[in-house]
Amino acid sequence: MKVPVSPVPPVPPTAPARNGTVPARARSATIPFAGVDAGRWPDVAAQPAASWIRTAAAERIVRRALSRLPLRARFAGRDSVGLGGPLMEIRRPDAFFRRIGAGGLIGFGESYMAGEWDSPDLVGVLSVLAGNAGGLVPAPLQRLRKLWAPRRPTAHANTPQGSRDNISHHYDLSNELFALFLDATMTYSSAVFRGFPADQDLLPAAQHRKIDRLLDLAGVGPGTELLEIGTGWGELAVRAAARGARVTTLTLSREQRELARARIREAGHEDRADVRLCDYRHVTGEYDAIVSVEMIEAVGEEFWPVYFRTLERCLAPGGRIALQAITMPDDRMLASRTTYTWIQKYIFPGGLLPSAEAMDRVTAGHTGLRVQRRDSFGTHYAETLRLWRERFEERAVQVDALGFDATFRRMWTFYLAYSEAGFRSGYLDVQQILLTREDSA
């Protein structure tokens, strides 16, 4: 799964340094917070240095934006703004505005991690913000975004080495951590349900339904030579091998590779599925079908042409490519594609969600691939994320036992709620996409 670009635009932070990060003077510790490990979370444990002018500007912009939204923002239990709706409890307004003034959206997320604001309906609050993303920041400031928005660090570029580091940051956290909130299939992407509301017991079948739809879209059956880019923990490879396909599946995560191999072996398909620690750019061979589930989000815009040319190069004549991709609106992608966000800093370094239009532009401009079909199911992702979030919150004791602290749990809860809100508001979507070569369509 990849949800790396924020649906909530930041207010102007301190100007970024040349390497794309916020300058050290803007991150310097001023007021340490109890309960946050400064060694693990230096930018959460202390407030950034921010001028009173920047802080005052952030407060004015944020209060004005919140006052026009269908929510209620209450400041330190005193005054409140908003049109009514889910409650946003801002416990330390001065610290909250200071972080936003210094770091924009990054500060907004770090303020939650620090416990400076909270909500009894976090998804509800974030859904309101996501649904009104286009109007939160005044238009003049939006037009000047390139001048004030922090830029992504060059170290996060998805070169072959950078991709390994970026993937390891998230997927090598701990297989045991992911097992705590995923279902028994260990599938970390949107399921497809028969109806709503969804139930935890129905999640494994819904994940299999998603996988089977993708394999059907790619035409995978007995004898199919299948390439999978992005192994996950091996469930798609297992189901494809069970159909009689021969599977080559690629991952950059050592943790995932080991568990995927074990799960494939336990399912009795070791002779039909080969799990390789390999960058997609280095794959060789020709395949009847290619599938990739929510991996393009980790490719990076500058490498999208290489990614799609690789798919085309590896596709046998008459073959089919089936992708599952999280998408965002084209105008928002174009406006925010170089911005450094909270998600990129803490969850998915190097990530960027494409738009459907961007994928069309890249395939038309750099390959002979063409989209033949799109099936959207964003509401299903919202339900999938709800189930993950609820299970994660229920298993806080087990998360702690793995060595993750309370700040990590707040970070992860915010990430899951933030992602769910993107889909509930309609700001984000997820699609299964069929591509074929233009001359074989």
Coordinates of C-alpha atoms in Angstrom, one line a residue:
M1 CA 0.0 0.0 0.0
K2 CA 1.1 3.5 -0.8
V3 CA -0.6 6.7 0.3
P4 CA 2.2 9.2 0.3
V5 CA 0.8 12.5 -0.8
S6 CA -1.3 14.5 1.6
P7 CA -4.9 15.6 0.7
V8 CA -4.5 18.6 3.1
P9 CA -2.3 21.4 1.7
P10 CA 0.2 23.0 4.1
V11 CA 0.5 26.6 5.0
P12 CA 3.8 28.3 4.2
P13 CA 6.6 26.9 6.3
T14 CA 10.2 28.0 6.7
A15 CA 12.0 28.1 3.3
P16 CA 13.7 24.7 2.6
A17 CA 17.4 24.3 2.4
R18 CA 19.1 23.3 -0.8
N19 CA 18.8 19.5 0.0
G20 CA 15.1 19.9 0.3
T21 CA 14.8 19.6 4.0
V22 CA 13.7 22.3 6.5
P23 CA 16.8 24.1 7.7
A24 CA 18.2 23.1 11.1
R25 CA 17.3 26.4 12.7
A26 CA 13.7 25.6 12.1
R27 CA 14.0 22.2 13.8
S28 CA 16.0 23.3 16.8
A29 CA 14.6 22.2 20.1
T30 CA 12.9 24.8 22.3
I31 CA 10.4 23.2 24.5
P32 CA 10.8 19.4 25.1
F33 CA 7.7 17.3 25.6
A34 CA 7.4 14.7 28.3
G35 CA 6.6 11.1 27.1
V36 CA 8.3 11.5 23.7
D37 CA 11.6 9.8 23.2
A38 CA 13.9 12.6 21.8
G39 CA 16.3 10.0 20.5
R40 CA 13.7 8.3 18.3
W41 CA 11.5 11.3 17.6
P42 CA 13.6 14.5 17.7
D43 CA 11.2 16.6 15.7
V44 CA 8.3 15.5 17.8
A45 CA 9.9 15.8 21.2
A46 CA 10.6 19.5 20.7
Q47 CA 8.9 22.3 19.0
P48 CA 10.6 23.9 16.0
A49 CA 12.0 27.4 16.1
A50 CA 9.5 29.6 14.4
S51 CA 9.1 33.4 14.4
W52 CA 6.1 34.9 16.0
I53 CA 5.2 36.4 12.6
R54 CA 5.1 33.0 11.0
T55 CA 3.2 31.5 13.9
A56 CA 0.7 34.3 13.9
A57 CA 0.2 33.9 10.1
A58 CA -0.4 30.2 10.5
E59 CA -3.0 30.8 13.2
R60 CA -4.8 33.3 11.1
I61 CA -4.9 31.1 8.1
V62 CA -5.9 27.9 10.0
R63 CA -8.6 29.6 12.1
R64 CA -10.1 31.2 9.0
A65 CA -10.1 27.8 7.2
L66 CA -11.6 25.8 10.1
S67 CA -14.3 28.4 10.7
R68 CA -15.8 27.6 7.3
L69 CA -15.8 23.9 7.6
P70 CA -18.4 21.4 8.8
L71 CA -16.5 20.5 12.0
R72 CA -15.9 22.0 15.4
A73 CA -12.3 23.0 16.4
R74 CA -12.0 23.7 20.1
F75 CA -8.9 25.5 21.4
A76 CA -7.7 24.5 24.9
G77 CA -11.3 23.8 25.9
R78 CA -12.2 27.5 25.5
D79 CA -13.2 29.2 22.2
S80 CA -14.2 27.2 19.2
V81 CA -14.7 27.7 15.5
G82 CA -16.4 25.8 12.7
L83 CA -19.9 25.1 11.4
G84 CA -20.5 22.0 13.6
G85 CA -19.5 18.3 13.1
P86 CA -16.7 16.1 14.3
L87 CA -14.7 17.6 17.1
M88 CA -11.1 18.6 16.7
E89 CA -9.7 19.2 20.2
I90 CA -6.6 21.4 20.0
R91 CA -5.1 21.1 23.5
R92 CA -2.1 23.3 23.0
P93 CA -3.0 26.0 20.5
D94 CA 0.3 27.8 20.7
A95 CA 2.4 24.7 20.0
F96 CA -0.1 23.6 17.3
F97 CA 0.1 26.9 15.4
R98 CA 3.9 27.1 15.9
R99 CA 4.4 23.7 14.3
I100 CA 2.2 24.5 11.4
G101 CA 3.9 27.9 10.9
A102 CA 7.3 26.2 10.8
G103 CA 6.5 23.0 8.9
G104 CA 3.1 23.2 7.3
L105 CA 1.5 19.8 6.9
I106 CA 4.6 18.1 8.4
G107 CA 4.0 20.2 11.5
F108 CA 0.3 19.3 11.5
G109 CA 1.1 15.6 11.7
E110 CA 3.9 16.0 14.2
S111 CA 1.5 18.0 16.4
Y112 CA -0.8 15.1 16.5
M113 CA 2.1 12.7 17.3
A114 CA 3.1 15.0 20.2
G115 CA -0.5 14.9 21.6
E116 CA -1.1 18.6 21.0
W117 CA -4.4 17.9 19.3
D118 CA -6.7 14.9 19.1
S119 CA -10.2 14.0 18.1
P120 CA -12.8 11.4 19.2
D121 CA -13.5 11.1 15.5
L122 CA -10.1 11.4 13.8
V123 CA -11.3 10.0 10.5
G124 CA -14.2 12.4 10.5
V125 CA -12.0 15.4 11.0
L126 CA -9.5 14.4 8.4
S127 CA -12.3 13.5 6.0
V128 CA -13.6 17.1 6.3
L129 CA -10.2 18.5 5.7
A130 CA -9.5 16.2 2.7
G131 CA -12.9 17.0 1.1
N132 CA -12.1 20.7 1.2
A133 CA -8.4 20.5 0.4
G134 CA -8.6 22.8 -2.6
G135 CA -9.8 25.8 -0.6
L136 CA -8.0 25.5 2.8
V137 CA -5.1 27.7 1.7
P138 CA -5.8 31.1 0.1
A139 CA -5.4 31.1 -3.7
P140 CA -2.5 33.6 -3.8
L141 CA -0.5 31.4 -1.4
Q142 CA -1.4 28.3 -3.5
R143 CA 0.0 30.0 -6.6
L144 CA 3.3 30.7 -4.7
R145 CA 3.5 27.1 -3.4
K146 CA 6.9 26.5 -5.1
L147 CA 8.4 29.4 -3.1
W148 CA 7.4 28.3 0.4
A149 CA 6.6 24.6 0.3
P150 CA 9.4 22.3 1.6
R151 CA 10.8 20.2 -1.2
R152 CA 11.5 16.5 -1.1
P153 CA 15.0 15.5 0.0
T154 CA 17.2 14.4 -2.9
A155 CA 18.1 11.3 -0.8
H156 CA 14.5 10.1 -1.2
A157 CA 14.9 9.8 -5.0
N158 CA 13.9 6.3 -6.3
T159 CA 17.2 5.4 -7.9
P160 CA 18.0 1.7 -7.5
Q161 CA 19.8 2.3 -4.2
G162 CA 17.2 4.9 -3.1
S163 CA 14.3 2.6 -3.8
R164 CA 15.9 -0.1 -1.6
D165 CA 16.3 2.3 1.3
N166 CA 12.8 3.8 0.9
I167 CA 11.1 0.4 0.8
S168 CA 13.2 -0.9 3.7
H169 CA 12.1 2.1 5.8
H170 CA 8.5 0.9 5.7
Y171 CA 8.3 -2.8 4.8
D172 CA 11.2 -4.0 6.9
L173 CA 9.8 -2.5 10.1
S174 CA 8.7 -5.9 11.3
N175 CA 6.7 -8.7 9.7
E176 CA 5.1 -9.3 13.2
L177 CA 3.9 -5.7 13.3
F178 CA 2.0 -6.1 10.0
A179 CA 0.6 -9.4 11.1
L180 CA -1.0 -7.7 14.0
F181 CA -3.4 -5.7 11.9
L182 CA -3.6 -7.4 8.5
D183 CA -5.7 -10.5 8.1
A184 CA -4.4 -14.0 7.6
T185 CA -3.7 -13.4 3.9
M186 CA -1.1 -10.8 4.9
T187 CA -2.4 -8.6 2.0
Y188 CA -1.5 -4.9 2.3
S189 CA -3.7 -3.4 -0.3
S190 CA -7.4 -2.7 -0.9
A191 CA -9.9 -5.5 -0.6
V192 CA -13.1 -5.8 -2.7
F193 CA -16.2 -6.5 -0.5
R194 CA -19.6 -7.7 -1.5
G195 CA -21.3 -5.0 0.7
F196 CA -20.9 -2.5 3.5
P197 CA -20.3 -2.1 6.3
A198 CA -17.5 -4.7 6.1
D199 CA -16.5 -7.1 8.9
Q200 CA -13.1 -8.4 10.0
D201 CA -14.2 -12.0 9.3
L202 CA -15.0 -11.1 5.7
L203 CA -11.6 -9.5 5.0
P204 CA -9.7 -12.6 3.9
A205 CA -12.4 -13.5 1.3
A206 CA -12.5 -9.8 0.2
Q207 CA -8.7 -9.9 -0.4
H208 CA -8.9 -13.0 -2.4
R209 CA -11.7 -11.5 -4.4
K210 CA -9.5 -8.5 -5.2
I211 CA -6.6 -10.8 -6.2
D212 CA -8.7 -13.0 -8.4
R213 CA -10.2 -10.1 -10.2
L214 CA -6.7 -8.9 -11.0
L215 CA -5.5 -12.3 -12.2
D216 CA -8.7 -12.6 -14.3
L217 CA -8.0 -9.2 -15.8
A218 CA -4.5 -10.3 -16.7
G219 CA -5.8 -13.6 -18.1
V220 CA -3.7 -15.8 -15.8
G221 CA -4.4 -19.5 -16.0
P222 CA -2.6 -22.9 -16.4
G223 CA 0.8 -22.4 -18.1
T224 CA 0.8 -18.6 -17.9
E225 CA 4.3 -17.1 -17.4
L226 CA 3.5 -14.4 -14.9
L227 CA 5.6 -11.5 -13.7
E228 CA 4.6 -9.8 -10.4
I229 CA 6.3 -6.5 -9.5
G230 CA 6.0 -6.1 -5.8
T231 CA 5.6 -9.4 -3.9
G232 CA 4.1 -8.2 -0.7
W233 CA 4.0 -11.3 1.5
G234 CA 3.2 -13.7 -1.3
E235 CA -0.6 -14.2 -1.4
L236 CA -1.0 -13.2 -5.0
A237 CA 1.9 -15.5 -6.0
V238 CA 0.3 -18.4 -4.1
R239 CA -3.1 -17.9 -5.8
A240 CA -1.6 -17.5 -9.3
A241 CA 0.5 -20.7 -8.8
A242 CA -2.6 -22.5 -7.6
R243 CA -4.1 -21.7 -11.1
G244 CA -1.2 -23.4 -12.7
A245 CA 0.8 -20.3 -13.6
R246 CA 4.6 -20.1 -13.3
V247 CA 5.3 -17.0 -11.2
T248 CA 8.4 -14.7 -11.0
T249 CA 7.8 -12.1 -8.3
L250 CA 10.0 -9.2 -7.4
T251 CA 10.5 -7.4 -4.1
L252 CA 13.1 -5.1 -2.5
S253 CA 12.2 -6.0 1.0
R254 CA 14.3 -8.8 2.6
E255 CA 11.7 -9.2 5.4
Q256 CA 8.9 -9.7 2.9
R257 CA 11.0 -12.0 0.7
E258 CA 11.7 -14.4 3.5
L259 CA 8.1 -14.6 4.7
A260 CA 6.8 -14.8 1.2
R261 CA 9.1 -17.7 0.4
A262 CA 7.9 -19.5 3.6
R263 CA 4.2 -19.0 2.8
I264 CA 4.7 -20.2 -0.8
R265 CA 6.5 -23.3 0.5
E266 CA 3.8 -24.0 3.0
A267 CA 1.2 -23.7 0.3
G268 CA 3.0 -26.4 -1.7
H269 CA 3.9 -24.1 -4.7
E270 CA 7.6 -23.7 -4.3
D271 CA 8.2 -25.2 -7.7
R272 CA 5.9 -22.7 -9.4
A273 CA 6.9 -19.4 -7.7
D274 CA 10.3 -17.7 -7.6
V275 CA 10.6 -14.8 -5.2
R276 CA 13.5 -12.5 -6.2
L277 CA 15.2 -9.6 -4.4
C278 CA 15.3 -7.5 -7.6
D279 CA 14.6 -4.0 -8.7
Y280 CA 12.0 -3.9 -11.5
R281 CA 14.5 -2.1 -13.7
H282 CA 16.8 -5.1 -13.7
V283 CA 14.2 -7.8 -14.6
T284 CA 14.8 -9.8 -17.7
G285 CA 12.7 -12.2 -19.7
E286 CA 9.3 -12.2 -21.5
Y287 CA 6.0 -12.9 -19.8
D288 CA 2.5 -13.7 -20.9
A289 CA 1.0 -11.5 -18.1
I290 CA 2.3 -8.9 -15.7
V291 CA 0.6 -7.8 -12.5
S292 CA 1.6 -5.2 -9.9
V293 CA -0.5 -4.2 -6.9
E294 CA -0.1 -0.6 -5.5
M295 CA 3.6 -0.5 -6.4
I296 CA 3.6 2.4 -8.9
E297 CA 3.1 4.7 -5.9
A298 CA 6.7 3.9 -4.9
V299 CA 8.2 4.5 -8.3
G300 CA 8.5 8.3 -8.4
E301 CA 7.4 10.6 -11.2
E302 CA 10.8 10.9 -12.8
F303 CA 10.9 7.1 -13.1
W304 CA 7.4 6.5 -14.4
P305 CA 8.6 6.3 -18.0
V306 CA 11.2 3.7 -17.1
Y307 CA 8.6 1.7 -15.2
F308 CA 6.1 1.6 -18.0
R309 CA 8.9 0.9 -20.6
T310 CA 10.0 -2.0 -18.4
L311 CA 6.4 -3.4 -18.4
E312 CA 6.3 -3.1 -22.2
R313 CA 9.7 -4.7 -22.7
C314 CA 8.8 -7.7 -20.6
L315 CA 5.4 -8.3 -22.1
A316 CA 5.1 -11.1 -24.6
P317 CA 3.1 -10.5 -27.9
G318 CA -0.6 -10.6 -27.1
G319 CA 0.1 -10.3 -23.3
R320 CA -1.8 -8.4 -20.7
I321 CA -0.8 -6.1 -17.9
A322 CA -3.1 -5.6 -14.9
L323 CA -2.2 -3.0 -12.3
Q324 CA -3.8 -1.9 -9.1
A325 CA -3.0 1.8 -8.4
I326 CA -4.0 4.4 -5.9
T327 CA -4.7 7.7 -7.7
M328 CA -5.3 11.3 -6.8
P329 CA -6.8 14.2 -8.8
D330 CA -4.5 15.4 -11.6
D331 CA -4.6 19.0 -10.6
R332 CA -3.6 18.2 -7.0
M333 CA -0.8 15.9 -8.2
L334 CA 0.6 18.5 -10.5
A335 CA 0.5 21.1 -7.7
S336 CA 2.0 19.0 -5.0
R337 CA 4.4 16.6 -6.8
T338 CA 7.6 18.2 -5.5
T339 CA 6.3 19.0 -2.0
Y340 CA 7.7 17.2 1.1
T341 CA 4.9 15.9 3.2
W342 CA 4.4 14.2 6.6
I343 CA 3.6 10.9 4.9
Q344 CA 6.9 11.0 3.0
K345 CA 8.9 12.0 6.1
Y346 CA 7.5 9.3 8.4
I347 CA 5.7 6.6 6.4
F348 CA 6.7 6.3 2.7
P349 CA 9.9 8.2 1.8
G350 CA 10.0 8.7 -2.0
G351 CA 6.4 8.0 -2.6
L352 CA 4.1 9.8 -5.0
L353 CA 0.5 8.9 -6.0
P354 CA -0.1 9.2 -9.8
S355 CA -3.3 10.5 -11.3
A356 CA -5.1 8.5 -14.0
E357 CA -4.3 11.2 -16.5
A358 CA -0.6 11.2 -15.6
M359 CA -0.5 7.4 -16.3
D360 CA -2.2 8.0 -19.7
R361 CA 0.3 10.8 -20.5
V362 CA 3.3 8.6 -19.7
T363 CA 2.1 5.5 -21.5
A364 CA 1.1 7.5 -24.6
G365 CA 4.3 9.5 -24.6
H366 CA 6.9 6.8 -23.8
T367 CA 5.4 3.4 -24.7
G368 CA 3.0 1.6 -27.0
L369 CA 0.9 0.6 -24.0
R370 CA -2.8 1.7 -23.8
V371 CA -5.4 1.5 -21.1
Q372 CA -8.2 -0.9 -22.2
R373 CA -10.2 -0.9 -18.9
R374 CA -10.4 0.8 -15.5
D375 CA -12.4 -0.3 -12.5
S376 CA -12.6 2.0 -9.5
F377 CA -13.4 1.0 -6.0
G378 CA -12.2 3.7 -3.6
T379 CA -15.0 3.1 -1.1
H380 CA -13.7 -0.4 -0.6
Y381 CA -10.3 1.0 0.4
A382 CA -11.9 3.2 3.0
E383 CA -13.5 0.1 4.6
T384 CA -10.2 -1.9 4.3
L385 CA -8.4 0.8 6.1
R386 CA -11.0 1.1 8.8
L387 CA -10.6 -2.6 9.6
W388 CA -6.8 -2.3 9.7
R389 CA -7.0 0.8 12.0
E390 CA -9.5 -0.8 14.4
R391 CA -7.4 -3.9 14.7
F392 CA -4.2 -1.9 15.2
E393 CA -5.8 0.1 17.9
E394 CA -7.2 -3.0 19.6
R395 CA -3.7 -4.5 19.7
A396 CA -1.8 -1.7 21.3
V397 CA -0.3 -3.9 24.0
Q398 CA 1.1 -6.3 21.3
V399 CA 2.5 -3.4 19.4
D400 CA 4.3 -2.2 22.5
A401 CA 5.6 -5.7 23.1
L402 CA 7.3 -5.6 19.7
G403 CA 9.3 -2.6 20.9
F404 CA 7.3 0.2 19.3
D405 CA 6.5 3.1 21.6
A406 CA 3.4 5.3 22.2
T407 CA 4.6 7.9 19.7
F408 CA 4.9 5.3 17.0
R409 CA 1.3 4.1 17.8
R410 CA 0.0 7.7 17.4
M411 CA 1.9 8.0 14.2
W412 CA 0.6 4.8 12.8
T413 CA -3.0 5.6 13.9
F414 CA -2.7 9.0 12.2
Y415 CA -1.4 7.4 9.0
L416 CA -4.2 4.8 8.8
A417 CA -6.9 7.4 9.7
Y418 CA -5.4 9.9 7.3
S419 CA -5.4 7.4 4.4
E420 CA -9.0 6.2 5.2
A421 CA -10.1 9.9 5.2
G422 CA -8.7 10.4 1.7
F423 CA -10.8 7.6 0.3
R424 CA -13.9 8.4 2.3
S425 CA -13.9 12.0 1.1
G426 CA -13.4 10.9 -2.6
Y427 CA -10.1 12.7 -2.7
L428 CA -8.3 9.4 -3.4
D429 CA -9.3 6.5 -5.5
V430 CA -8.0 3.0 -6.2
Q431 CA -8.3 1.4 -9.6
Q432 CA -7.6 -1.9 -11.4
I433 CA -6.3 -1.1 -14.8
L434 CA -5.8 -3.3 -17.9
L435 CA -3.1 -2.3 -20.4
T436 CA -2.1 -4.0 -23.6
R437 CA 0.2 -3.0 -26.5
E438 CA -1.4 -0.7 -28.9
D439 CA -0.8 -3.1 -31.9
S440 CA -2.4 -6.0 -30.1
A441 CA -5.4 -4.3 -28.5

